[in-house]
C-alpha cells in the first residue's frame, strides 16, 4: 500500500530580523515577552501539520500553552493581537478560523516546490487578486483541490478573475519568487548600490506596506519621509565603502537603521516635550521633531533638507 502523501515540512526558515519586525514588537509589547515563544510555537505547528495554515480550534490554545508552559488565555490574547496587527491574515481568520499569512504560504511554497502530488484548499490561500504581494502567483479558485502552483505569465495576471476550471498540474515557482517576496524583485542576488537603490525606490508595494507599519508608532510618517531616509541610507552605505548589496539585505538593513534613527528622534522629541508636559502622551510627530519651527506645515523639501543635514552614522 502506498504511503500517505506528506503534507507538512520538517523545518522552516526564520528571518534573522524576526524579533525586530514591527508586528512582532507590537505583539510582544502588548502581550509580554512570552508572546514571541507562542508565535514561534504556532509557526512550528502550522508548518508541521498542514504546512501553510492551521485551524484555530478549541484544542490549539491548549497544545501551545502546554508546550510553552503558559496559559490558554495567554495564547488566545497573542493570537487576537497577531490577527489585529496583521501577523496572521485577518480576512481568512474571520471567515474560516484559520491562522496563515502571505509570508507563511510563500515559505511553504518554496519548501515544497519539488514535491510531487501536493494538493491545497484554494479558499485558504491569500489570494493574489486581493493581495499584490503575491502578484507572481496567479492562482484561480477551482471547484476542487489542485496542485499548489498554477502556471502564470506576466501578461496573464487578469486570469485571476476567470471562472474557467483548470487542469491539474504542478509548476515550480518563478525564479524571482521568494520567501515573503514583494513585487517580484530578485531579492537575493547582489547588485550595485545604484541598481539596488533604483529597485527599492521603484518598489511601491513595499514602500506602502513599510509606511503603514511605521505609522502605527509615527502617525505622520509620509512617503516623502520614507524616500528622504532611503536616500540618506544609501549615501551612508557609500560612505562606508559598500559597493554591492542585495535588495533583500538592503530592505532588512534599512528597516533596522530607520528604527534606530526614529528612536533618536523620539528621544529628541521627549526632551523638547519636557517644556510642554501636556504633550507627553501624544504620538511622536516626525515632521515636528525634524522641523520644530514649521511643525506639521513643513514642506517636503524642507523635511528632506533636515534629513540630509542629520549626521550620517549608525
PDB file of C-alpha atoms in Angstrom:
ATOM      1  CA  UNK A   1       0.000   0.000   0.000  1.00  0.00           C
ATOM      2  CA  UNK A   2       1.345   3.443  -0.926  1.00  0.00           C
ATOM      3  CA  UNK A   3       2.473   5.701   1.882  1.00  0.00           C
ATOM      4  CA  UNK A   4       0.223   8.727   2.506  1.00  0.00           C
ATOM      5  CA  UNK A   5       1.471  11.965   0.991  1.00  0.00           C
ATOM      6  CA  UNK A   6       3.403  14.045   3.494  1.00  0.00           C
ATOM      7  CA  UNK A   7       1.670  17.374   3.995  1.00  0.00           C
ATOM      8  CA  UNK A   8       3.811  19.423   6.375  1.00  0.00           C
ATOM      9  CA  UNK A   9       7.532  20.138   6.384  1.00  0.00           C
ATOM     10  CA  UNK A  10      10.261  19.190   8.854  1.00  0.00           C
ATOM     11  CA  UNK A  11      11.864  22.599   9.223  1.00  0.00           C
ATOM     12  CA  UNK A  12      11.350  26.194   8.100  1.00  0.00           C
ATOM     13  CA  UNK A  13      13.431  29.340   7.780  1.00  0.00           C
ATOM     14  CA  UNK A  14      13.195  32.030  10.466  1.00  0.00           C
ATOM     15  CA  UNK A  15      14.248  35.518   9.406  1.00  0.00           C
ATOM     16  CA  UNK A  16      17.107  36.936  11.480  1.00  0.00           C
ATOM     17  CA  UNK A  17      15.039  40.118  11.882  1.00  0.00           C
ATOM     18  CA  UNK A  18      12.064  38.234  13.330  1.00  0.00           C
ATOM     19  CA  UNK A  19      12.338  39.925  16.731  1.00  0.00           C
ATOM     20  CA  UNK A  20      12.822  43.338  15.084  1.00  0.00           C
ATOM     21  CA  UNK A  21       9.684  43.045  12.957  1.00  0.00           C
ATOM     22  CA  UNK A  22       7.273  45.834  13.905  1.00  0.00           C
ATOM     23  CA  UNK A  23       4.362  43.381  14.140  1.00  0.00           C
ATOM     24  CA  UNK A  24       6.262  41.054  16.479  1.00  0.00           C
ATOM     25  CA  UNK A  25       7.395  44.014  18.569  1.00  0.00           C
ATOM     26  CA  UNK A  26       3.839  45.292  18.944  1.00  0.00           C
ATOM     27  CA  UNK A  27       2.607  41.825  19.929  1.00  0.00           C
ATOM     28  CA  UNK A  28       5.431  41.445  22.457  1.00  0.00           C
ATOM     29  CA  UNK A  29       4.750  44.878  23.942  1.00  0.00           C
ATOM     30  CA  UNK A  30       1.032  44.172  24.308  1.00  0.00           C
ATOM     31  CA  UNK A  31       1.194  40.534  25.443  1.00  0.00           C
ATOM     32  CA  UNK A  32       4.536  40.210  27.224  1.00  0.00           C
ATOM     33  CA  UNK A  33       7.887  38.541  26.440  1.00  0.00           C
ATOM     34  CA  UNK A  34       6.390  35.030  26.316  1.00  0.00           C
ATOM     35  CA  UNK A  35       4.395  36.058  23.241  1.00  0.00           C
ATOM     36  CA  UNK A  36       7.356  35.501  20.897  1.00  0.00           C
ATOM     37  CA  UNK A  37       7.677  31.896  22.094  1.00  0.00           C
ATOM     38  CA  UNK A  38       3.948  31.461  21.495  1.00  0.00           C
ATOM     39  CA  UNK A  39       4.270  32.847  17.952  1.00  0.00           C
ATOM     40  CA  UNK A  40       7.177  30.532  17.118  1.00  0.00           C
ATOM     41  CA  UNK A  41       5.288  27.559  18.567  1.00  0.00           C
ATOM     42  CA  UNK A  42       2.280  28.440  16.399  1.00  0.00           C
ATOM     43  CA  UNK A  43       4.520  28.646  13.323  1.00  0.00           C
ATOM     44  CA  UNK A  44       6.018  25.228  14.142  1.00  0.00           C
ATOM     45  CA  UNK A  45       2.536  23.724  14.378  1.00  0.00           C
ATOM     46  CA  UNK A  46       1.480  25.364  11.114  1.00  0.00           C
ATOM     47  CA  UNK A  47       4.468  24.111   9.114  1.00  0.00           C
ATOM     48  CA  UNK A  48       4.484  20.641  10.721  1.00  0.00           C
ATOM     49  CA  UNK A  49       0.758  19.957  10.261  1.00  0.00           C
ATOM     50  CA  UNK A  50      -0.817  21.417   7.118  1.00  0.00           C
ATOM     51  CA  UNK A  51       2.234  23.385   6.047  1.00  0.00           C
ATOM     52  CA  UNK A  52       0.528  26.608   5.036  1.00  0.00           C
ATOM     53  CA  UNK A  53      -2.274  27.068   7.605  1.00  0.00           C
ATOM     54  CA  UNK A  54      -3.683  25.665  10.845  1.00  0.00           C
ATOM     55  CA  UNK A  55      -7.241  25.606  12.155  1.00  0.00           C
ATOM     56  CA  UNK A  56      -7.860  27.794  15.206  1.00  0.00           C
ATOM     57  CA  UNK A  57      -9.978  25.350  17.223  1.00  0.00           C
ATOM     58  CA  UNK A  58     -10.537  24.623  20.912  1.00  0.00           C
ATOM     59  CA  UNK A  59      -7.524  22.304  21.153  1.00  0.00           C
ATOM     60  CA  UNK A  60      -4.820  24.548  19.680  1.00  0.00           C
ATOM     61  CA  UNK A  61      -4.625  27.012  22.619  1.00  0.00           C
ATOM     62  CA  UNK A  62      -4.123  24.056  24.979  1.00  0.00           C
ATOM     63  CA  UNK A  63      -1.489  22.423  22.754  1.00  0.00           C
ATOM     64  CA  UNK A  64       0.551  25.628  22.511  1.00  0.00           C
ATOM     65  CA  UNK A  65       0.093  26.544  26.188  1.00  0.00           C
ATOM     66  CA  UNK A  66       1.156  23.060  27.283  1.00  0.00           C
ATOM     67  CA  UNK A  67       4.235  23.215  25.040  1.00  0.00           C
ATOM     68  CA  UNK A  68       5.344  26.678  26.158  1.00  0.00           C
ATOM     69  CA  UNK A  69       4.308  26.385  29.797  1.00  0.00           C
ATOM     70  CA  UNK A  70       1.812  29.237  29.823  1.00  0.00           C
ATOM     71  CA  UNK A  71      -1.964  29.637  29.999  1.00  0.00           C
ATOM     72  CA  UNK A  72      -4.521  29.130  27.258  1.00  0.00           C
ATOM     73  CA  UNK A  73      -5.718  32.670  27.881  1.00  0.00           C
ATOM     74  CA  UNK A  74      -2.242  33.998  27.103  1.00  0.00           C
ATOM     75  CA  UNK A  75      -2.202  32.082  23.808  1.00  0.00           C
ATOM     76  CA  UNK A  76      -5.632  33.436  22.878  1.00  0.00           C
ATOM     77  CA  UNK A  77      -4.534  37.009  23.622  1.00  0.00           C
ATOM     78  CA  UNK A  78      -1.420  36.631  21.455  1.00  0.00           C
ATOM     79  CA  UNK A  79      -3.464  35.262  18.537  1.00  0.00           C
ATOM     80  CA  UNK A  80      -6.003  38.069  18.909  1.00  0.00           C
ATOM     81  CA  UNK A  81      -3.231  40.684  18.785  1.00  0.00           C
ATOM     82  CA  UNK A  82      -1.406  38.869  15.960  1.00  0.00           C
ATOM     83  CA  UNK A  83      -4.542  38.991  13.810  1.00  0.00           C
ATOM     84  CA  UNK A  84      -5.094  42.639  14.716  1.00  0.00           C
ATOM     85  CA  UNK A  85      -1.608  43.773  13.632  1.00  0.00           C
ATOM     86  CA  UNK A  86      -1.559  41.584  10.500  1.00  0.00           C
ATOM     87  CA  UNK A  87       0.892  38.884  11.589  1.00  0.00           C
ATOM     88  CA  UNK A  88      -1.861  36.433  10.589  1.00  0.00           C
ATOM     89  CA  UNK A  89      -4.306  37.181   7.761  1.00  0.00           C
ATOM     90  CA  UNK A  90      -7.425  38.740   9.302  1.00  0.00           C
ATOM     91  CA  UNK A  91      -9.884  38.011   6.494  1.00  0.00           C
ATOM     92  CA  UNK A  92      -9.082  34.277   6.427  1.00  0.00           C
ATOM     93  CA  UNK A  93      -9.156  34.127  10.223  1.00  0.00           C
ATOM     94  CA  UNK A  94     -12.572  35.794  10.360  1.00  0.00           C
ATOM     95  CA  UNK A  95     -14.028  33.724   7.526  1.00  0.00           C
ATOM     96  CA  UNK A  96     -12.501  30.269   8.091  1.00  0.00           C
ATOM     97  CA  UNK A  97     -10.961  30.455  11.595  1.00  0.00           C
ATOM     98  CA  UNK A  98      -7.509  29.563  10.305  1.00  0.00           C
ATOM     99  CA  UNK A  99      -4.078  31.031  11.012  1.00  0.00           C
ATOM    100  CA  UNK A 100      -1.985  31.786   7.932  1.00  0.00           C
ATOM    101  CA  UNK A 101      -0.324  34.677   6.128  1.00  0.00           C
ATOM    102  CA  UNK A 102       1.294  35.633   2.857  1.00  0.00           C
ATOM    103  CA  UNK A 103       4.771  35.023   4.289  1.00  0.00           C
ATOM    104  CA  UNK A 104       3.847  31.608   5.700  1.00  0.00           C
ATOM    105  CA  UNK A 105       2.413  30.477   2.379  1.00  0.00           C
ATOM    106  CA  UNK A 106       5.380  31.733   0.362  1.00  0.00           C
ATOM    107  CA  UNK A 107       7.861  29.959   2.653  1.00  0.00           C
ATOM    108  CA  UNK A 108       5.853  26.776   2.330  1.00  0.00           C
ATOM    109  CA  UNK A 109       5.666  27.098  -1.467  1.00  0.00           C
ATOM    110  CA  UNK A 110       9.429  27.431  -1.578  1.00  0.00           C
ATOM    111  CA  UNK A 111       9.893  24.374   0.660  1.00  0.00           C
ATOM    112  CA  UNK A 112       7.611  22.074  -1.379  1.00  0.00           C
ATOM    113  CA  UNK A 113       8.491  23.370  -4.850  1.00  0.00           C
ATOM    114  CA  UNK A 114       9.944  19.957  -5.826  1.00  0.00           C
ATOM    115  CA  UNK A 115       7.369  17.841  -4.074  1.00  0.00           C
ATOM    116  CA  UNK A 116       5.013  15.817  -6.262  1.00  0.00           C
ATOM    117  CA  UNK A 117       1.316  15.341  -5.702  1.00  0.00           C
ATOM    118  CA  UNK A 118       0.751  18.143  -3.227  1.00  0.00           C
ATOM    119  CA  UNK A 119      -2.805  19.461  -3.004  1.00  0.00           C
ATOM    120  CA  UNK A 120      -4.251  22.508  -1.281  1.00  0.00           C
ATOM    121  CA  UNK A 121      -7.545  24.152  -0.351  1.00  0.00           C
ATOM    122  CA  UNK A 122      -7.924  27.149  -2.701  1.00  0.00           C
ATOM    123  CA  UNK A 123     -10.146  29.096  -0.300  1.00  0.00           C
ATOM    124  CA  UNK A 124      -7.355  29.100   2.291  1.00  0.00           C
ATOM    125  CA  UNK A 125      -4.815  30.855   0.072  1.00  0.00           C
ATOM    126  CA  UNK A 126      -4.013  34.539   0.438  1.00  0.00           C
ATOM    127  CA  UNK A 127      -5.442  35.417  -2.975  1.00  0.00           C
ATOM    128  CA  UNK A 128      -3.240  37.382  -5.379  1.00  0.00           C
ATOM    129  CA  UNK A 129      -6.360  39.104  -6.668  1.00  0.00           C
ATOM    130  CA  UNK A 130      -6.675  40.816  -3.280  1.00  0.00           C
ATOM    131  CA  UNK A 131      -3.003  40.942  -2.357  1.00  0.00           C
ATOM    132  CA  UNK A 132      -0.453  42.460  -4.769  1.00  0.00           C
ATOM    133  CA  UNK A 133       2.409  40.966  -2.774  1.00  0.00           C
ATOM    134  CA  UNK A 134       1.673  37.628  -4.471  1.00  0.00           C
ATOM    135  CA  UNK A 135       1.481  39.095  -7.957  1.00  0.00           C
ATOM    136  CA  UNK A 136       3.733  36.335  -9.313  1.00  0.00           C
ATOM    137  CA  UNK A 137       1.275  33.572  -8.382  1.00  0.00           C
ATOM    138  CA  UNK A 138      -1.992  33.852 -10.283  1.00  0.00           C
ATOM    139  CA  UNK A 139      -3.967  31.111  -8.544  1.00  0.00           C
ATOM    140  CA  UNK A 140      -7.549  30.628  -9.644  1.00  0.00           C
ATOM    141  CA  UNK A 141     -10.299  29.383  -7.381  1.00  0.00           C
ATOM    142  CA  UNK A 142     -11.215  25.917  -8.738  1.00  0.00           C
ATOM    143  CA  UNK A 143     -14.086  23.618  -7.846  1.00  0.00           C
ATOM    144  CA  UNK A 144     -11.750  21.037  -6.287  1.00  0.00           C
ATOM    145  CA  UNK A 145      -8.259  20.819  -4.888  1.00  0.00           C
ATOM    146  CA  UNK A 146      -5.373  21.108  -7.325  1.00  0.00           C
ATOM    147  CA  UNK A 147      -1.612  21.248  -7.171  1.00  0.00           C
ATOM    148  CA  UNK A 148      -0.077  24.203  -5.361  1.00  0.00           C
ATOM    149  CA  UNK A 149       1.380  26.086  -8.285  1.00  0.00           C
ATOM    150  CA  UNK A 150      -0.596  27.406 -11.236  1.00  0.00           C
ATOM    151  CA  UNK A 151       1.227  28.287 -14.432  1.00  0.00           C
ATOM    152  CA  UNK A 152       1.467  32.055 -14.773  1.00  0.00           C
ATOM    153  CA  UNK A 153       2.823  34.610 -17.177  1.00  0.00           C
ATOM    154  CA  UNK A 154       3.144  38.384 -16.565  1.00  0.00           C
ATOM    155  CA  UNK A 155       0.538  39.195 -19.212  1.00  0.00           C
ATOM    156  CA  UNK A 156      -1.982  36.763 -17.750  1.00  0.00           C
ATOM    157  CA  UNK A 157      -2.480  38.262 -14.316  1.00  0.00           C
ATOM    158  CA  UNK A 158      -6.047  39.157 -15.286  1.00  0.00           C
ATOM    159  CA  UNK A 159      -6.781  35.429 -15.407  1.00  0.00           C
ATOM    160  CA  UNK A 160      -7.295  35.628 -11.631  1.00  0.00           C
ATOM    161  CA  UNK A 161     -10.873  36.657 -12.355  1.00  0.00           C
ATOM    162  CA  UNK A 162     -11.530  33.785 -14.725  1.00  0.00           C
ATOM    163  CA  UNK A 163     -14.205  31.232 -13.817  1.00  0.00           C
ATOM    164  CA  UNK A 164     -12.844  28.511 -16.093  1.00  0.00           C
ATOM    165  CA  UNK A 165     -11.766  25.231 -14.494  1.00  0.00           C
ATOM    166  CA  UNK A 166      -8.089  24.310 -14.672  1.00  0.00           C
ATOM    167  CA  UNK A 167      -6.304  21.053 -15.453  1.00  0.00           C
ATOM    168  CA  UNK A 168      -4.317  19.694 -12.520  1.00  0.00           C
ATOM    169  CA  UNK A 169      -0.645  20.460 -12.863  1.00  0.00           C
ATOM    170  CA  UNK A 170       2.348  21.363 -10.710  1.00  0.00           C
ATOM    171  CA  UNK A 171       4.765  24.036 -11.861  1.00  0.00           C
ATOM    172  CA  UNK A 172       7.772  25.207  -9.872  1.00  0.00           C
ATOM    173  CA  UNK A 173       7.507  28.840  -8.759  1.00  0.00           C
ATOM    174  CA  UNK A 174       9.121  31.503 -10.930  1.00  0.00           C
ATOM    175  CA  UNK A 175      12.830  32.115 -10.185  1.00  0.00           C
ATOM    176  CA  UNK A 176      12.073  35.621  -8.907  1.00  0.00           C
ATOM    177  CA  UNK A 177       9.519  34.378  -6.385  1.00  0.00           C
ATOM    178  CA  UNK A 178      10.977  34.417  -2.902  1.00  0.00           C
ATOM    179  CA  UNK A 179      10.043  33.857   0.719  1.00  0.00           C
ATOM    180  CA  UNK A 180       7.685  36.641   1.687  1.00  0.00           C
ATOM    181  CA  UNK A 181       8.545  38.327  -1.615  1.00  0.00           C
ATOM    182  CA  UNK A 182       7.331  41.776  -2.570  1.00  0.00           C
ATOM    183  CA  UNK A 183       6.728  42.883  -6.141  1.00  0.00           C
ATOM    184  CA  UNK A 184       8.779  40.137  -7.838  1.00  0.00           C
ATOM    185  CA  UNK A 185      12.278  41.610  -7.378  1.00  0.00           C
ATOM    186  CA  UNK A 186      15.217  39.195  -7.475  1.00  0.00           C
ATOM    187  CA  UNK A 187      15.890  39.916  -3.855  1.00  0.00           C
ATOM    188  CA  UNK A 188      18.769  37.567  -3.060  1.00  0.00           C
ATOM    189  CA  UNK A 189      21.251  38.492  -5.819  1.00  0.00           C
ATOM    190  CA  UNK A 190      23.878  41.148  -5.113  1.00  0.00           C
ATOM    191  CA  UNK A 191      23.664  44.279  -7.221  1.00  0.00           C
ATOM    192  CA  UNK A 192      25.443  47.590  -7.428  1.00  0.00           C
ATOM    193  CA  UNK A 193      24.238  50.184  -4.942  1.00  0.00           C
ATOM    194  CA  UNK A 194      22.740  52.206  -7.797  1.00  0.00           C
ATOM    195  CA  UNK A 195      20.738  49.217  -9.085  1.00  0.00           C
ATOM    196  CA  UNK A 196      19.709  48.207  -5.577  1.00  0.00           C
ATOM    197  CA  UNK A 197      18.606  51.753  -4.740  1.00  0.00           C
ATOM    198  CA  UNK A 198      16.635  52.010  -8.001  1.00  0.00           C
ATOM    199  CA  UNK A 199      14.772  48.752  -7.374  1.00  0.00           C
ATOM    200  CA  UNK A 200      13.879  49.612  -3.793  1.00  0.00           C
ATOM    201  CA  UNK A 201      12.765  53.125  -4.735  1.00  0.00           C
ATOM    202  CA  UNK A 202      10.549  51.694  -7.500  1.00  0.00           C
ATOM    203  CA  UNK A 203       9.035  49.059  -5.203  1.00  0.00           C
ATOM    204  CA  UNK A 204       5.775  50.872  -4.404  1.00  0.00           C
ATOM    205  CA  UNK A 205       4.029  47.950  -2.594  1.00  0.00           C
ATOM    206  CA  UNK A 206       6.992  47.635  -0.211  1.00  0.00           C
ATOM    207  CA  UNK A 207       7.035  51.386   0.428  1.00  0.00           C
ATOM    208  CA  UNK A 208       3.294  51.461   1.145  1.00  0.00           C
ATOM    209  CA  UNK A 209       3.459  48.465   3.490  1.00  0.00           C
ATOM    210  CA  UNK A 210       6.533  49.924   5.204  1.00  0.00           C
ATOM    211  CA  UNK A 211       4.868  53.311   5.770  1.00  0.00           C
ATOM    212  CA  UNK A 212       1.687  51.665   7.015  1.00  0.00           C
ATOM    213  CA  UNK A 213       3.647  49.736   9.659  1.00  0.00           C
ATOM    214  CA  UNK A 214       5.729  52.751  10.697  1.00  0.00           C
ATOM    215  CA  UNK A 215       2.584  54.873  11.066  1.00  0.00           C
ATOM    216  CA  UNK A 216       1.456  52.604  13.894  1.00  0.00           C
ATOM    217  CA  UNK A 217       4.060  54.412  16.013  1.00  0.00           C
ATOM    218  CA  UNK A 218       4.600  57.591  13.944  1.00  0.00           C
ATOM    219  CA  UNK A 219       1.199  58.660  12.527  1.00  0.00           C
ATOM    220  CA  UNK A 220       2.618  61.462  10.357  1.00  0.00           C
ATOM    221  CA  UNK A 221       5.220  59.299   8.596  1.00  0.00           C
ATOM    222  CA  UNK A 222       4.790  60.003   4.858  1.00  0.00           C
ATOM    223  CA  UNK A 223       6.176  58.556   1.620  1.00  0.00           C
ATOM    224  CA  UNK A 224       8.244  61.756   1.316  1.00  0.00           C
ATOM    225  CA  UNK A 225       9.885  60.976   4.651  1.00  0.00           C
ATOM    226  CA  UNK A 226      10.402  57.372   3.554  1.00  0.00           C
ATOM    227  CA  UNK A 227      12.220  58.367   0.374  1.00  0.00           C
ATOM    228  CA  UNK A 228      14.232  61.020   2.221  1.00  0.00           C
ATOM    229  CA  UNK A 229      15.507  58.462   4.709  1.00  0.00           C
ATOM    230  CA  UNK A 230      16.088  55.922   1.911  1.00  0.00           C
ATOM    231  CA  UNK A 231      18.303  58.439   0.068  1.00  0.00           C
ATOM    232  CA  UNK A 232      20.265  59.122   3.221  1.00  0.00           C
ATOM    233  CA  UNK A 233      20.625  55.403   3.966  1.00  0.00           C
ATOM    234  CA  UNK A 234      22.236  54.685   0.595  1.00  0.00           C
ATOM    235  CA  UNK A 235      24.589  57.649   0.988  1.00  0.00           C
ATOM    236  CA  UNK A 236      25.568  56.131   4.324  1.00  0.00           C
ATOM    237  CA  UNK A 237      26.353  52.824   2.582  1.00  0.00           C
ATOM    238  CA  UNK A 238      28.510  54.644   0.025  1.00  0.00           C
ATOM    239  CA  UNK A 239      30.401  56.454   2.784  1.00  0.00           C
ATOM    240  CA  UNK A 240      31.074  53.105   4.464  1.00  0.00           C
ATOM    241  CA  UNK A 241      32.602  51.725   1.257  1.00  0.00           C
ATOM    242  CA  UNK A 242      29.756  49.415   0.256  1.00  0.00           C
ATOM    243  CA  UNK A 243      29.859  48.540  -3.442  1.00  0.00           C
ATOM    244  CA  UNK A 244      27.198  45.860  -3.884  1.00  0.00           C
ATOM    245  CA  UNK A 245      24.186  44.792  -1.846  1.00  0.00           C
ATOM    246  CA  UNK A 246      21.203  42.523  -2.377  1.00  0.00           C
ATOM    247  CA  UNK A 247      17.762  44.185  -2.238  1.00  0.00           C
ATOM    248  CA  UNK A 248      16.724  41.665   0.428  1.00  0.00           C
ATOM    249  CA  UNK A 249      19.660  42.632   2.652  1.00  0.00           C
ATOM    250  CA  UNK A 250      19.131  46.333   1.936  1.00  0.00           C
ATOM    251  CA  UNK A 251      15.455  46.133   2.956  1.00  0.00           C
ATOM    252  CA  UNK A 252      16.344  44.471   6.244  1.00  0.00           C
ATOM    253  CA  UNK A 253      19.305  46.789   6.940  1.00  0.00           C
ATOM    254  CA  UNK A 254      17.242  49.882   6.091  1.00  0.00           C
ATOM    255  CA  UNK A 255      14.374  48.829   8.391  1.00  0.00           C
ATOM    256  CA  UNK A 256      16.712  48.320  11.349  1.00  0.00           C
ATOM    257  CA  UNK A 257      18.621  51.542  10.646  1.00  0.00           C
ATOM    258  CA  UNK A 258      15.428  53.593  10.320  1.00  0.00           C
ATOM    259  CA  UNK A 259      14.074  52.209  13.597  1.00  0.00           C
ATOM    260  CA  UNK A 260      17.249  53.430  15.309  1.00  0.00           C
ATOM    261  CA  UNK A 261      17.001  56.853  13.650  1.00  0.00           C
ATOM    262  CA  UNK A 262      13.343  57.256  14.614  1.00  0.00           C
ATOM    263  CA  UNK A 263      14.120  56.228  18.191  1.00  0.00           C
ATOM    264  CA  UNK A 264      16.722  59.011  18.262  1.00  0.00           C
ATOM    265  CA  UNK A 265      14.088  61.461  17.014  1.00  0.00           C
ATOM    266  CA  UNK A 266      11.658  60.194  19.637  1.00  0.00           C
ATOM    267  CA  UNK A 267      14.215  60.899  22.381  1.00  0.00           C
ATOM    268  CA  UNK A 268      14.814  64.375  20.958  1.00  0.00           C
ATOM    269  CA  UNK A 269      11.065  64.934  20.933  1.00  0.00           C
ATOM    270  CA  UNK A 270      10.816  63.740  24.546  1.00  0.00           C
ATOM    271  CA  UNK A 271      13.433  66.253  25.621  1.00  0.00           C
ATOM    272  CA  UNK A 272      11.538  69.005  23.805  1.00  0.00           C
ATOM    273  CA  UNK A 273       8.213  67.992  25.370  1.00  0.00           C
ATOM    274  CA  UNK A 274       9.582  68.477  28.900  1.00  0.00           C
ATOM    275  CA  UNK A 275       8.702  72.135  28.465  1.00  0.00           C
ATOM    276  CA  UNK A 276       5.182  71.088  27.433  1.00  0.00           C
ATOM    277  CA  UNK A 277       4.062  68.307  29.828  1.00  0.00           C
ATOM    278  CA  UNK A 278       0.610  68.084  28.268  1.00  0.00           C
ATOM    279  CA  UNK A 279       2.171  66.832  25.031  1.00  0.00           C
ATOM    280  CA  UNK A 280       3.990  63.944  26.663  1.00  0.00           C
ATOM    281  CA  UNK A 281       1.276  61.377  25.952  1.00  0.00           C
ATOM    282  CA  UNK A 282       0.771  62.366  22.317  1.00  0.00           C
ATOM    283  CA  UNK A 283       2.216  60.243  19.457  1.00  0.00           C
ATOM    284  CA  UNK A 284       5.621  61.363  18.247  1.00  0.00           C
ATOM    285  CA  UNK A 285       5.495  63.712  15.242  1.00  0.00           C
ATOM    286  CA  UNK A 286       8.432  63.075  12.934  1.00  0.00           C
ATOM    287  CA  UNK A 287       7.997  66.310  10.978  1.00  0.00           C
ATOM    288  CA  UNK A 288       7.646  68.451  14.097  1.00  0.00           C
ATOM    289  CA  UNK A 289      10.772  66.863  15.567  1.00  0.00           C
ATOM    290  CA  UNK A 290      12.755  67.427  12.364  1.00  0.00           C
ATOM    291  CA  UNK A 291      11.380  70.934  11.777  1.00  0.00           C
ATOM    292  CA  UNK A 292      10.283  72.291  15.186  1.00  0.00           C
ATOM    293  CA  UNK A 293       9.614  75.811  13.896  1.00  0.00           C
ATOM    294  CA  UNK A 294       7.431  74.808  10.952  1.00  0.00           C
ATOM    295  CA  UNK A 295       5.909  71.711  12.592  1.00  0.00           C
ATOM    296  CA  UNK A 296       3.218  69.918  10.603  1.00  0.00           C
ATOM    297  CA  UNK A 297       3.303  72.694   7.970  1.00  0.00           C
ATOM    298  CA  UNK A 298       6.868  71.843   6.938  1.00  0.00           C
ATOM    299  CA  UNK A 299       7.175  71.301   3.185  1.00  0.00           C
ATOM    300  CA  UNK A 300       8.542  68.001   1.787  1.00  0.00           C
ATOM    301  CA  UNK A 301      11.641  69.831   0.507  1.00  0.00           C
ATOM    302  CA  UNK A 302      12.304  71.340   3.929  1.00  0.00           C
ATOM    303  CA  UNK A 303      11.895  67.959   5.612  1.00  0.00           C
ATOM    304  CA  UNK A 304      14.299  66.407   3.101  1.00  0.00           C
ATOM    305  CA  UNK A 305      16.846  69.149   3.811  1.00  0.00           C
ATOM    306  CA  UNK A 306      16.629  68.403   7.518  1.00  0.00           C
ATOM    307  CA  UNK A 307      17.088  64.674   6.863  1.00  0.00           C
ATOM    308  CA  UNK A 308      20.093  65.452   4.670  1.00  0.00           C
ATOM    309  CA  UNK A 309      21.542  67.548   7.475  1.00  0.00           C
ATOM    310  CA  UNK A 310      21.418  64.747  10.037  1.00  0.00           C
ATOM    311  CA  UNK A 311      24.749  63.170  10.864  1.00  0.00           C
ATOM    312  CA  UNK A 312      25.310  60.027   8.825  1.00  0.00           C
ATOM    313  CA  UNK A 313      26.086  57.092  11.066  1.00  0.00           C
ATOM    314  CA  UNK A 314      24.510  54.089  12.746  1.00  0.00           C
TER     315      UNK A 314
END
